[in-house]
PDB file of C-alpha atoms and ligand atoms in Angstrom:
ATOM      1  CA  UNK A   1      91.200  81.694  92.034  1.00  0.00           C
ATOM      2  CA  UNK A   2      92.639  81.565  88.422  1.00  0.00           C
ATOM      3  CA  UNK A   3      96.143  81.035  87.567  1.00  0.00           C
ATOM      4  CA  UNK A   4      95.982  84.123  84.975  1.00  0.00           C
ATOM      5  CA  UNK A   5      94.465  86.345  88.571  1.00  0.00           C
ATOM      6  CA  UNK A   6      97.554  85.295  90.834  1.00  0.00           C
ATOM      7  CA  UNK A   7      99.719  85.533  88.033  1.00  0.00           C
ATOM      8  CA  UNK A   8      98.500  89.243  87.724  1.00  0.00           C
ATOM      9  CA  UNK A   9      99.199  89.853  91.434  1.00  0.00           C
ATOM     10  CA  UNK A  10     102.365  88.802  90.895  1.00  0.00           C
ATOM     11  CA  UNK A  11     103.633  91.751  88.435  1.00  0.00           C
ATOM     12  CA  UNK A  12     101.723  94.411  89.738  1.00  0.00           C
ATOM     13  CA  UNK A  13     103.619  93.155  93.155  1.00  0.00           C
ATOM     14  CA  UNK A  14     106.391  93.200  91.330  1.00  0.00           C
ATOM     15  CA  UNK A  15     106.027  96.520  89.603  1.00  0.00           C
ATOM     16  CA  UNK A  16     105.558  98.296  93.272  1.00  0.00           C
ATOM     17  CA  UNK A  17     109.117  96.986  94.253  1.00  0.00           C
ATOM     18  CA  UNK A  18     110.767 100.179  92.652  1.00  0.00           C
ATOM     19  CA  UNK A  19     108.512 102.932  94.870  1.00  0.00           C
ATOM     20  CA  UNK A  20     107.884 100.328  97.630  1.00  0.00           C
ATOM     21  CA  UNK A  21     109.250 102.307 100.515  1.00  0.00           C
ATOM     22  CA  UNK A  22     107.166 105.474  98.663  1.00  0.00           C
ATOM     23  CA  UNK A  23     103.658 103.350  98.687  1.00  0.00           C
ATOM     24  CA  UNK A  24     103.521 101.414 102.070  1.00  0.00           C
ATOM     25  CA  UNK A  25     103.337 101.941 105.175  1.00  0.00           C
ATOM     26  CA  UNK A  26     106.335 100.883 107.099  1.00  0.00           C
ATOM     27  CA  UNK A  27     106.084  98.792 109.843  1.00  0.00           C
ATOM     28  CA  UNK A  28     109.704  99.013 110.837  1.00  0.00           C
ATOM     29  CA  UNK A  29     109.892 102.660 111.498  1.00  0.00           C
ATOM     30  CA  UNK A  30     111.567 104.065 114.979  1.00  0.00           C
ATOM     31  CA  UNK A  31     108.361 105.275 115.632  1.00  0.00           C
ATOM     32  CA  UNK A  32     105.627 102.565 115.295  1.00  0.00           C
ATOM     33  CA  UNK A  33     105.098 100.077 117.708  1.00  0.00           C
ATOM     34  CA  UNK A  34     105.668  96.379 116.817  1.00  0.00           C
ATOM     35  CA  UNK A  35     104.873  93.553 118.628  1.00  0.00           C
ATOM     36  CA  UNK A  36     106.980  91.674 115.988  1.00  0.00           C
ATOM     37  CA  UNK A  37     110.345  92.728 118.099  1.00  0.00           C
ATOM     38  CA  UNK A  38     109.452  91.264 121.335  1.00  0.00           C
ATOM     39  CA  UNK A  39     107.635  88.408 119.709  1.00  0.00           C
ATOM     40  CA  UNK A  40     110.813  87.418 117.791  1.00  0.00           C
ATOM     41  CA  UNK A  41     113.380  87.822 120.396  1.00  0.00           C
ATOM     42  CA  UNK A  42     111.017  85.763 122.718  1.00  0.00           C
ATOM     43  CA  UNK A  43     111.612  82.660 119.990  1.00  0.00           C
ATOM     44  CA  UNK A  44     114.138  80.304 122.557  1.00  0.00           C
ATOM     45  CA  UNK A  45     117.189  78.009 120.769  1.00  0.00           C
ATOM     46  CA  UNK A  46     116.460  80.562 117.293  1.00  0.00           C
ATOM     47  CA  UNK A  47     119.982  79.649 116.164  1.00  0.00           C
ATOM     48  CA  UNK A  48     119.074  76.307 116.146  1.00  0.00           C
ATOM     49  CA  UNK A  49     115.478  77.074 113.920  1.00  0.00           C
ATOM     50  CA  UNK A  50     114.146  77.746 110.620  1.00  0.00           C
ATOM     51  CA  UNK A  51     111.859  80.522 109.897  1.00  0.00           C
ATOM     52  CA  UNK A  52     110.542  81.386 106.895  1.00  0.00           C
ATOM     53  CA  UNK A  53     109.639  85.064 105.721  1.00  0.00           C
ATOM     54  CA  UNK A  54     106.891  84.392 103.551  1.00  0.00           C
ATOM     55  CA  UNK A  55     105.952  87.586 101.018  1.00  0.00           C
ATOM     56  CA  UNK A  56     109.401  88.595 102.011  1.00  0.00           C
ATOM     57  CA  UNK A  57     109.217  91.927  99.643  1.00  0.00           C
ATOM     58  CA  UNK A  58     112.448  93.941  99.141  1.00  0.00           C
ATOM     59  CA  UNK A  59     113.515  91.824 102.495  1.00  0.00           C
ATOM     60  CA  UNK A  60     113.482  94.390 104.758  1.00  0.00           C
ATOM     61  CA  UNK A  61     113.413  91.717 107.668  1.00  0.00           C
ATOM     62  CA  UNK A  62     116.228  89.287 106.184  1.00  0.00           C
ATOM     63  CA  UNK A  63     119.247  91.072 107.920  1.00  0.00           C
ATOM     64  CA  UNK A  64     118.057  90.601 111.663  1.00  0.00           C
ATOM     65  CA  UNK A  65     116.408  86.854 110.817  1.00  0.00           C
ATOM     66  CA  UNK A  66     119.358  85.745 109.256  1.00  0.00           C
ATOM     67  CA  UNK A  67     121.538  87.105 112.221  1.00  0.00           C
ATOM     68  CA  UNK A  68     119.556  85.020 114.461  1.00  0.00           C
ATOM     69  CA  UNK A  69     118.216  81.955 113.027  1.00  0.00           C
ATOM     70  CA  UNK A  70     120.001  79.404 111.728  1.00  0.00           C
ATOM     71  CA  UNK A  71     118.552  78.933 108.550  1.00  0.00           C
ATOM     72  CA  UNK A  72     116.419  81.521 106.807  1.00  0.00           C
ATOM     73  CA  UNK A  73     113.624  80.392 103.748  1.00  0.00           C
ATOM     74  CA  UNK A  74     112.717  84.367 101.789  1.00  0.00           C
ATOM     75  CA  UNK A  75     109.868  83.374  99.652  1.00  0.00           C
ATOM     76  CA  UNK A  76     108.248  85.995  97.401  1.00  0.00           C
ATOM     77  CA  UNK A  77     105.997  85.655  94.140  1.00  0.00           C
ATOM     78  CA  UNK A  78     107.133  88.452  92.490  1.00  0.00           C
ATOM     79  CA  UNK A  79     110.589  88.334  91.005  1.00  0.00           C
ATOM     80  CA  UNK A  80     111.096  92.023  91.324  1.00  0.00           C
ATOM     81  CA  UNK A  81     110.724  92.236  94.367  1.00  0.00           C
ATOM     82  CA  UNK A  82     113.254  89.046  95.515  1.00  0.00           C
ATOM     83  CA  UNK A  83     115.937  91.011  93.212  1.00  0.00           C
ATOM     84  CA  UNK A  84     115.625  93.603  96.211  1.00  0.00           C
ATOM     85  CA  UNK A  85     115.278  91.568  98.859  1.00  0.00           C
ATOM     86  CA  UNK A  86     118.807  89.792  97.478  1.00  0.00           C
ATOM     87  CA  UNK A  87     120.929  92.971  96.792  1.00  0.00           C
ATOM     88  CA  UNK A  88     120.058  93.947 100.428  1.00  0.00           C
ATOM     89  CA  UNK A  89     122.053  91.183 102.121  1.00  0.00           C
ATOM     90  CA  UNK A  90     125.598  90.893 102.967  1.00  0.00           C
ATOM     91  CA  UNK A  91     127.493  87.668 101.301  1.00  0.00           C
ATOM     92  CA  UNK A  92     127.346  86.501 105.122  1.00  0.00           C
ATOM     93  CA  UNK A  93     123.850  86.873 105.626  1.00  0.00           C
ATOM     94  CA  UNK A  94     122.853  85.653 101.891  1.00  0.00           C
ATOM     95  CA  UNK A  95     124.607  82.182 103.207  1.00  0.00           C
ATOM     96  CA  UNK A  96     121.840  81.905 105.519  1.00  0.00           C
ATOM     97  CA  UNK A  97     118.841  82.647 102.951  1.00  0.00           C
ATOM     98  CA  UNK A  98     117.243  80.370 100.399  1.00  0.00           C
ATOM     99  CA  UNK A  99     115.331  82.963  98.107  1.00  0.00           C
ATOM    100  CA  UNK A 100     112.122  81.056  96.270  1.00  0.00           C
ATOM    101  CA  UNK A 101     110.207  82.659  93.762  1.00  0.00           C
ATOM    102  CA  UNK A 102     106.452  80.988  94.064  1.00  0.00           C
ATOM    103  CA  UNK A 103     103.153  81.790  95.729  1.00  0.00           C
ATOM    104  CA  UNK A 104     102.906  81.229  99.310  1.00  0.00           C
ATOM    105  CA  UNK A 105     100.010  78.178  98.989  1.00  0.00           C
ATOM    106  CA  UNK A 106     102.687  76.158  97.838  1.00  0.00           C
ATOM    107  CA  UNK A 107     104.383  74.769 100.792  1.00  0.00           C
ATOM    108  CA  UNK A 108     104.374  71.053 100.237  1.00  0.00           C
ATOM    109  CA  UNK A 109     107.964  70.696  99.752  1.00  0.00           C
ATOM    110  CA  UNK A 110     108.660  72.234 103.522  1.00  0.00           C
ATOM    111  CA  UNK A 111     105.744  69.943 105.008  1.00  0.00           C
ATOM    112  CA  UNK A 112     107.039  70.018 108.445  1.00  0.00           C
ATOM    113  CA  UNK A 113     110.146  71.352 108.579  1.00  0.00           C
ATOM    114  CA  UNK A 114     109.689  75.294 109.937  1.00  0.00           C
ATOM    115  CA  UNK A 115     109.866  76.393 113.268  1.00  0.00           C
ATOM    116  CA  UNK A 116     108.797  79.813 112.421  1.00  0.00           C
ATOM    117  CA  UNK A 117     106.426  80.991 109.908  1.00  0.00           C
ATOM    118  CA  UNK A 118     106.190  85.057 108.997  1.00  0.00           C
ATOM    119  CA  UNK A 119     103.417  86.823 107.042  1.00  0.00           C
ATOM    120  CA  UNK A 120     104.464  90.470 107.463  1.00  0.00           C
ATOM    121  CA  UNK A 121     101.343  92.242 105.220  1.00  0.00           C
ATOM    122  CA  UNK A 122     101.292  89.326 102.683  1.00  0.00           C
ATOM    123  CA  UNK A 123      98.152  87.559 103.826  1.00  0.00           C
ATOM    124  CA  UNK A 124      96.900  90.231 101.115  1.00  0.00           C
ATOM    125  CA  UNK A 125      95.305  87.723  98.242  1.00  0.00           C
ATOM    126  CA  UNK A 126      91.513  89.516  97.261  1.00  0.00           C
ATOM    127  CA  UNK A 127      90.690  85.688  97.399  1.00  0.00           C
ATOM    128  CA  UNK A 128      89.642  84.177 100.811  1.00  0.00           C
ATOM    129  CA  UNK A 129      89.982  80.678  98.923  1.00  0.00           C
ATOM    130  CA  UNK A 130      93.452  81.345  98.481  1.00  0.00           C
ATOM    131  CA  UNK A 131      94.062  83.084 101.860  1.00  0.00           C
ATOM    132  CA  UNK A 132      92.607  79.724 103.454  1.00  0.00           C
ATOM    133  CA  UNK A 133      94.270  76.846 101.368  1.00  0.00           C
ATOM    134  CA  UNK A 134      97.589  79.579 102.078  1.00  0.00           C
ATOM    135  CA  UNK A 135      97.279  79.023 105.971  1.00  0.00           C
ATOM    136  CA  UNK A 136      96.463  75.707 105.476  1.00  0.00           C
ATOM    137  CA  UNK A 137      99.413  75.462 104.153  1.00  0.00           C
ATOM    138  CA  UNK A 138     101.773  77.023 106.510  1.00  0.00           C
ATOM    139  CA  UNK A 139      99.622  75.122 109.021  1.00  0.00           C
ATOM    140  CA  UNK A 140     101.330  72.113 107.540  1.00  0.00           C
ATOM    141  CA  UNK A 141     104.689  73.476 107.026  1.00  0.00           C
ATOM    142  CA  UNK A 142     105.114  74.101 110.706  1.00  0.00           C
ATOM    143  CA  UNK A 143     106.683  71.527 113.088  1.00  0.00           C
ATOM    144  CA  UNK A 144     105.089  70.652 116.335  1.00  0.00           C
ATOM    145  CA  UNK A 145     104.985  73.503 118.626  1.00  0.00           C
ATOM    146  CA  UNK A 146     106.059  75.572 115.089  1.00  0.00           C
ATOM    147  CA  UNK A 147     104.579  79.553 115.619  1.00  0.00           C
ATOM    148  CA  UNK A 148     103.125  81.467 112.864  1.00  0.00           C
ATOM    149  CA  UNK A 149     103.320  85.235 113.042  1.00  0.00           C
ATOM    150  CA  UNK A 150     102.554  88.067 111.274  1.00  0.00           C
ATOM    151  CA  UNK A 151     101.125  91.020 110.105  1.00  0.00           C
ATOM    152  CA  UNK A 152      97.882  92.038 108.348  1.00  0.00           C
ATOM    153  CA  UNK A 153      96.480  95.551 107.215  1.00  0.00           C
ATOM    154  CA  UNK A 154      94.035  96.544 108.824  1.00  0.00           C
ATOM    155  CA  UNK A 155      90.188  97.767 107.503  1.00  0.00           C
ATOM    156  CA  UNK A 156      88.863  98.802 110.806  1.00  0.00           C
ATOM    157  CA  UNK A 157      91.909 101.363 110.596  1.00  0.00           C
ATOM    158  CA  UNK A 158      90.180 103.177 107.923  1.00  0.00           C
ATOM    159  CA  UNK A 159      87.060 103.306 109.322  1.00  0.00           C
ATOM    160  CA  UNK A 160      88.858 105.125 112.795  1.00  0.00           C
ATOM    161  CA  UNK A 161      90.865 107.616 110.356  1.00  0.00           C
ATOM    162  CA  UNK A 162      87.645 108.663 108.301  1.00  0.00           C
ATOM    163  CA  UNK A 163      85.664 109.082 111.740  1.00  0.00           C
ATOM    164  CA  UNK A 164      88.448 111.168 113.070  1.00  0.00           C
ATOM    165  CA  UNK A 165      88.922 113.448 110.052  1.00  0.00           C
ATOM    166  CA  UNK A 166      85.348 113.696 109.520  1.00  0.00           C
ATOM    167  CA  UNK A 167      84.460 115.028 113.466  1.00  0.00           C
ATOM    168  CA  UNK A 168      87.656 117.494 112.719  1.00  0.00           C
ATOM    169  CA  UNK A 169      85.679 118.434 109.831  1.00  0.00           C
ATOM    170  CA  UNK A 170      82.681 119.904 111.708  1.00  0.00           C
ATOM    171  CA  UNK A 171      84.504 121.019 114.574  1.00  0.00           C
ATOM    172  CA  UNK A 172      85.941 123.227 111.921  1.00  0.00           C
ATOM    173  CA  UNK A 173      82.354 124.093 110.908  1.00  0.00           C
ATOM    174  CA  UNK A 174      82.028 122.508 107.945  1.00  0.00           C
ATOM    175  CA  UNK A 175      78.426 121.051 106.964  1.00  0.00           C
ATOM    176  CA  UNK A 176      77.991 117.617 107.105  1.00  0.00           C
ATOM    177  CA  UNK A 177      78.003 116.891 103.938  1.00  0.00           C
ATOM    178  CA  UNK A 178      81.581 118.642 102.966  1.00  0.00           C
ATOM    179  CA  UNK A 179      83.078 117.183 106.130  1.00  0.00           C
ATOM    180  CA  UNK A 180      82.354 113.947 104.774  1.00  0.00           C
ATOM    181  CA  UNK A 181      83.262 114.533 101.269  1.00  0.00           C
ATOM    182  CA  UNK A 182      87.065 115.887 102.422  1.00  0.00           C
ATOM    183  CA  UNK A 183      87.381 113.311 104.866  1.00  0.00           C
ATOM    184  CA  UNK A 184      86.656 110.044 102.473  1.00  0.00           C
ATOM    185  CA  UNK A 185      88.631 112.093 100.046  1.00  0.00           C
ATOM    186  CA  UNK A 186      91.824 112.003 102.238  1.00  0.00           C
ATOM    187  CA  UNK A 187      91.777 108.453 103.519  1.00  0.00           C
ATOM    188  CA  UNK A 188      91.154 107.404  99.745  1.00  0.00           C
ATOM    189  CA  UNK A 189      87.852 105.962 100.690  1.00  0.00           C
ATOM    190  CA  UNK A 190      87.279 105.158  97.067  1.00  0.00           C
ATOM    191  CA  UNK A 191      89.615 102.267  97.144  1.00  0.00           C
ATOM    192  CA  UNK A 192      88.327 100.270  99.496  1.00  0.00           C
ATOM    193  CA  UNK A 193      85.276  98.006  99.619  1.00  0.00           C
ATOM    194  CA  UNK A 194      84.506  97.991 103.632  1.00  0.00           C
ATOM    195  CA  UNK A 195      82.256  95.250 103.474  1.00  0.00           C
ATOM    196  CA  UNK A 196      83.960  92.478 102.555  1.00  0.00           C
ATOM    197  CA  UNK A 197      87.519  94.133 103.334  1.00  0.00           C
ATOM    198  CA  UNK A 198      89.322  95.065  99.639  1.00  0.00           C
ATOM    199  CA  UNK A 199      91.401  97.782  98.265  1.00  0.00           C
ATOM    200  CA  UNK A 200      91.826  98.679  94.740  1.00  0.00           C
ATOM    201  CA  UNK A 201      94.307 100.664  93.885  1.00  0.00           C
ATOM    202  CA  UNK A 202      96.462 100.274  90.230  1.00  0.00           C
ATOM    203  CA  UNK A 203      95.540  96.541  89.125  1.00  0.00           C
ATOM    204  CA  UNK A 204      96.856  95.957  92.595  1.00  0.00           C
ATOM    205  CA  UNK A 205      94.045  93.715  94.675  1.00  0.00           C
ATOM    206  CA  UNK A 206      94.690  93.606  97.969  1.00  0.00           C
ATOM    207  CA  UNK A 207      92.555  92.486 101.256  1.00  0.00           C
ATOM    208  CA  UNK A 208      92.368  94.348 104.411  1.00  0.00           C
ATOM    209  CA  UNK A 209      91.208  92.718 107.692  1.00  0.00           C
ATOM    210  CA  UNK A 210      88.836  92.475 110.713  1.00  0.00           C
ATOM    211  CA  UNK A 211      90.460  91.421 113.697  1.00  0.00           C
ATOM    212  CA  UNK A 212      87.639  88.712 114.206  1.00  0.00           C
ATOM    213  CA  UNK A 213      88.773  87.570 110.411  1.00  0.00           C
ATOM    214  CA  UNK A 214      92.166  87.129 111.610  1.00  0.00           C
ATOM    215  CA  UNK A 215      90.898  84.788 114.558  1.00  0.00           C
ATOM    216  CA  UNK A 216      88.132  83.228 112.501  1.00  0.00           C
ATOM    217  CA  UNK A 217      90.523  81.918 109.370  1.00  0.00           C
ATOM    218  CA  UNK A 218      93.309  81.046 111.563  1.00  0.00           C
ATOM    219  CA  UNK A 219      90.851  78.933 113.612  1.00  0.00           C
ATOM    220  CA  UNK A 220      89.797  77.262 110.657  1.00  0.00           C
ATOM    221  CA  UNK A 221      93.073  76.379 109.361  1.00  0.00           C
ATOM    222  CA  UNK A 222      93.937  74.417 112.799  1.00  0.00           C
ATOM    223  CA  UNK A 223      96.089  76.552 114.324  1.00  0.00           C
ATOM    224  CA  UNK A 224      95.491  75.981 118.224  1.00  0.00           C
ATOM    225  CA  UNK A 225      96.018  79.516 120.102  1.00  0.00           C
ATOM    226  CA  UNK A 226      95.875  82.880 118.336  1.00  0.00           C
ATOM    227  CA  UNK A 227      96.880  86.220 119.843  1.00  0.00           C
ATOM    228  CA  UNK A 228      96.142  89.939 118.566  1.00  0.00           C
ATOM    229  CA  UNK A 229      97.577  92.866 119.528  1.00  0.00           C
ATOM    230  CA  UNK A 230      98.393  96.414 117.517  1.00  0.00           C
ATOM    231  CA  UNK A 231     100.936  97.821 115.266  1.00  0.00           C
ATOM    232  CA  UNK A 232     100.875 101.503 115.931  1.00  0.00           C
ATOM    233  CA  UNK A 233     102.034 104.192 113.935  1.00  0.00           C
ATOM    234  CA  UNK A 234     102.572 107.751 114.317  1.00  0.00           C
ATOM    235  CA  UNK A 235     100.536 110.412 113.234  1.00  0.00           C
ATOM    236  CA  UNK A 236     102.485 112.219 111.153  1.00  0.00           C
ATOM    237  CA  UNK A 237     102.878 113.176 107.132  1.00  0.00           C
ATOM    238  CA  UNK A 238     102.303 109.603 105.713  1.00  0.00           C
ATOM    239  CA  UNK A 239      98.930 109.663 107.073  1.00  0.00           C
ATOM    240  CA  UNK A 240      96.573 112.184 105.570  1.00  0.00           C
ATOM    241  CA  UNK A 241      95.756 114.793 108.356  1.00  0.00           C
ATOM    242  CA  UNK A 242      98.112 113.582 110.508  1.00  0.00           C
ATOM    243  CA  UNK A 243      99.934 116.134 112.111  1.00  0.00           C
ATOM    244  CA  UNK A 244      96.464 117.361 113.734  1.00  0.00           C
ATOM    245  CA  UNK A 245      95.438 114.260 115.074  1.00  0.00           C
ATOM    246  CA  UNK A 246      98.586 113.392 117.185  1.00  0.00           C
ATOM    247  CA  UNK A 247      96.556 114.147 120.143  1.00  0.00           C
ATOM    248  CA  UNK A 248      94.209 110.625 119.442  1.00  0.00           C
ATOM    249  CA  UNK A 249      95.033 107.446 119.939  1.00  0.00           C
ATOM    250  CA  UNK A 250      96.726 106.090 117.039  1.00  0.00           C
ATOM    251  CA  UNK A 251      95.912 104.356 114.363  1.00  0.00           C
ATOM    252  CA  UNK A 252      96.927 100.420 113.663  1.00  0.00           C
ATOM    253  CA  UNK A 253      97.494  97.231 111.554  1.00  0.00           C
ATOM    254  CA  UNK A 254      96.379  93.836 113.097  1.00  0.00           C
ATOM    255  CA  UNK A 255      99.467  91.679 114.832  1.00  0.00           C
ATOM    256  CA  UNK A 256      98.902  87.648 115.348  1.00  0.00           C
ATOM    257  CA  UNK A 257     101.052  85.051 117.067  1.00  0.00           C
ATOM    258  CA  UNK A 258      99.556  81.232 116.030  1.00  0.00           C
ATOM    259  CA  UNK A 259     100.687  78.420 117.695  1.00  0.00           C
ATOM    260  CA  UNK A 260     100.175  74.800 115.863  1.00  0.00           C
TER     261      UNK A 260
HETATM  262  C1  LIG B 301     103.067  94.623 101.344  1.00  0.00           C
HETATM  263  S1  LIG B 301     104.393  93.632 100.794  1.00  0.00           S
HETATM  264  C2  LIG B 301     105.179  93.219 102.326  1.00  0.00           C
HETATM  265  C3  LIG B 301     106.605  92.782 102.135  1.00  0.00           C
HETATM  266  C4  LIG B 301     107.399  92.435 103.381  1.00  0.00           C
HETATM  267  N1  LIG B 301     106.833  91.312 104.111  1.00  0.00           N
HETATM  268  C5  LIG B 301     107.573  93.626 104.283  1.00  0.00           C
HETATM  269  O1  LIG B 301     107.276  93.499 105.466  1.00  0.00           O
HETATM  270  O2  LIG B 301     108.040  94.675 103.821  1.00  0.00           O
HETATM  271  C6  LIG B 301     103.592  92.141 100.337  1.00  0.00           C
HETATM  272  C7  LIG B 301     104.506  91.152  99.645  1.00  0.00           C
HETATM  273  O3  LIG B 301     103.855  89.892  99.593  1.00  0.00           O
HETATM  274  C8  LIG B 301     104.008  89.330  98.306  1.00  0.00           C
HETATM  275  N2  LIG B 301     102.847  88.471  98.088  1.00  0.00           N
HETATM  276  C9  LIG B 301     101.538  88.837  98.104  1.00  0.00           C
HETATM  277  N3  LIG B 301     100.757  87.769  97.901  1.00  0.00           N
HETATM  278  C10 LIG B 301     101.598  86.704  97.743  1.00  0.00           C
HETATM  279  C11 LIG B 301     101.399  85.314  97.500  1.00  0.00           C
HETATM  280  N4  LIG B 301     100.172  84.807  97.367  1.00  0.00           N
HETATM  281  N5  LIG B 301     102.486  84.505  97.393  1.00  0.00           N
HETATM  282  C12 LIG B 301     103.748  85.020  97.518  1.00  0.00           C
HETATM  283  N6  LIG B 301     104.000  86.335  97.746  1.00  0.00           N
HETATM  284  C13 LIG B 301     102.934  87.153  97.868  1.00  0.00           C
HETATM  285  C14 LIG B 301     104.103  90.520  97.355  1.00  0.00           C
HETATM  286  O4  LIG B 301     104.776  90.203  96.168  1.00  0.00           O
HETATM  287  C15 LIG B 301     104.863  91.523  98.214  1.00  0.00           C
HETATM  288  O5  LIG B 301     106.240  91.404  98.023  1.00  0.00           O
END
């Protein structure tokens, strides 16, 4: 990957930070469930550790880590969005917080020294060859028995919500053809690139994953022992159709745990 193509990822990042809460899906909500919760609080001796929220955004998770860890690294590589993350945090909790502004392949400083790694839907770079040498990097920053987790958006999740809106289609006895054509209109099926797992949307490149990708790159960065599991949301008005389809299963983003 170029310099000039991160460096472009960077300010459209950081020209989302404004309408963040508007454009993304939020993981945090009272209604989704996050395997993030349990997975943290299971972390023994965390006031003792260092974890590092890596794409921290507007810093939504900075409050509860810096309650409970020790020490608490918020790296982001758009400034815009780290001006957010700051103004969120009490004097007390900013104590706790190191803010730095840089792309999260460059680790070599911290080379060892985390017990905790986070990627909460930052593992985004269109760029496998950046998403690997990035792993590879938190790979390294981690201590022994360090534990990477983290979030990643989800492709397959498309696919489910264009099936489901499609079949809801002809049930309502539209041809095939129109049933299609509203469906892949409403899950924006014009941004995304299901084959090799992109979305396109405003200069903003971002990849969406596979769960076997999630295993497969993790694997090949060294990390020893990889669990998956779901972040499910709620059918309701931030997903197109949703309040008919509260009656399916719902639909997900991909949740790892890593160990080193
Ligand atoms: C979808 S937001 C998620 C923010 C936050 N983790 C959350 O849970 O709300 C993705 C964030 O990752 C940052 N980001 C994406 N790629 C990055 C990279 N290669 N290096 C550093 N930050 C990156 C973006 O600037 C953005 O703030």
């Amino acid at each position: 990957m170029s310099k000039n193509e991160l460096q472009n990822q960077d300010r459209h990042w950081s020209r989302h930070a404004a309408r963040y809460d508007e454009l993304f899906l939020d993981p945090y909500g009272p209604d989704v469930a996050n395997p993030i919760w349990e997975a943290l609080a299971a972390i023994p001796d965390a006031p003792n550790k260092t974890v590092a929220d890596l794409g921290c955004g507007t810093g939504p998770l900075l409050p509860y880590l810096s309650e409970r860890f020790n020490r608490v690294i918020a790296l982001d590589f758009a400034p815009q969005m780290l001006k957010c993350a700051a103004e969120r945090l009490s004097p007390l909790a900013a104590a706790r917080v190191t803010f730095l502004e840089r792309p999260m392949h460059d680790l070599d400083d911290l080379a060892g020294q985390l017990d905790v790694a986070m990627a909460i839907n930052s593992l985004v770079m269109p760029d496998v060859r950046l998403i690997d040498r990035t792993l590879r990097s938190i790979r390294a920053s981690l201590r022994s028995g360090g534990q990477f987790l983290g979030i990643v958006p989800s492709i397959d999740t498309i696919s489910y919500h264009l099936l489901l809106l499609t079949d809801q289609g002809l049930q309502q006895g539209l041809e095939m053809k129109e049933a299609k054509r509203l469906a892949a209109l409403h899950t924006e099926r014009r941004y995304y690139d299901f084959a090799f797992g992109e979305f396109h949307f405003e200069g903003l490149r971002q990849k969406f994953w596979q769960p076997f990708e999630v295993e497969y790159r993790l694997n090949k960065a060294g990390f020893a022992s990889t669990t998956l599991g779901k972040v499910l949301y709620p059918w309701d008005e931030s997903l197109a159709g949703g309040a008919d389809l509260k009656g399916f299963p719902r639909s997900w983003d991909w949740f790892f745990l890593a160990g080193t």
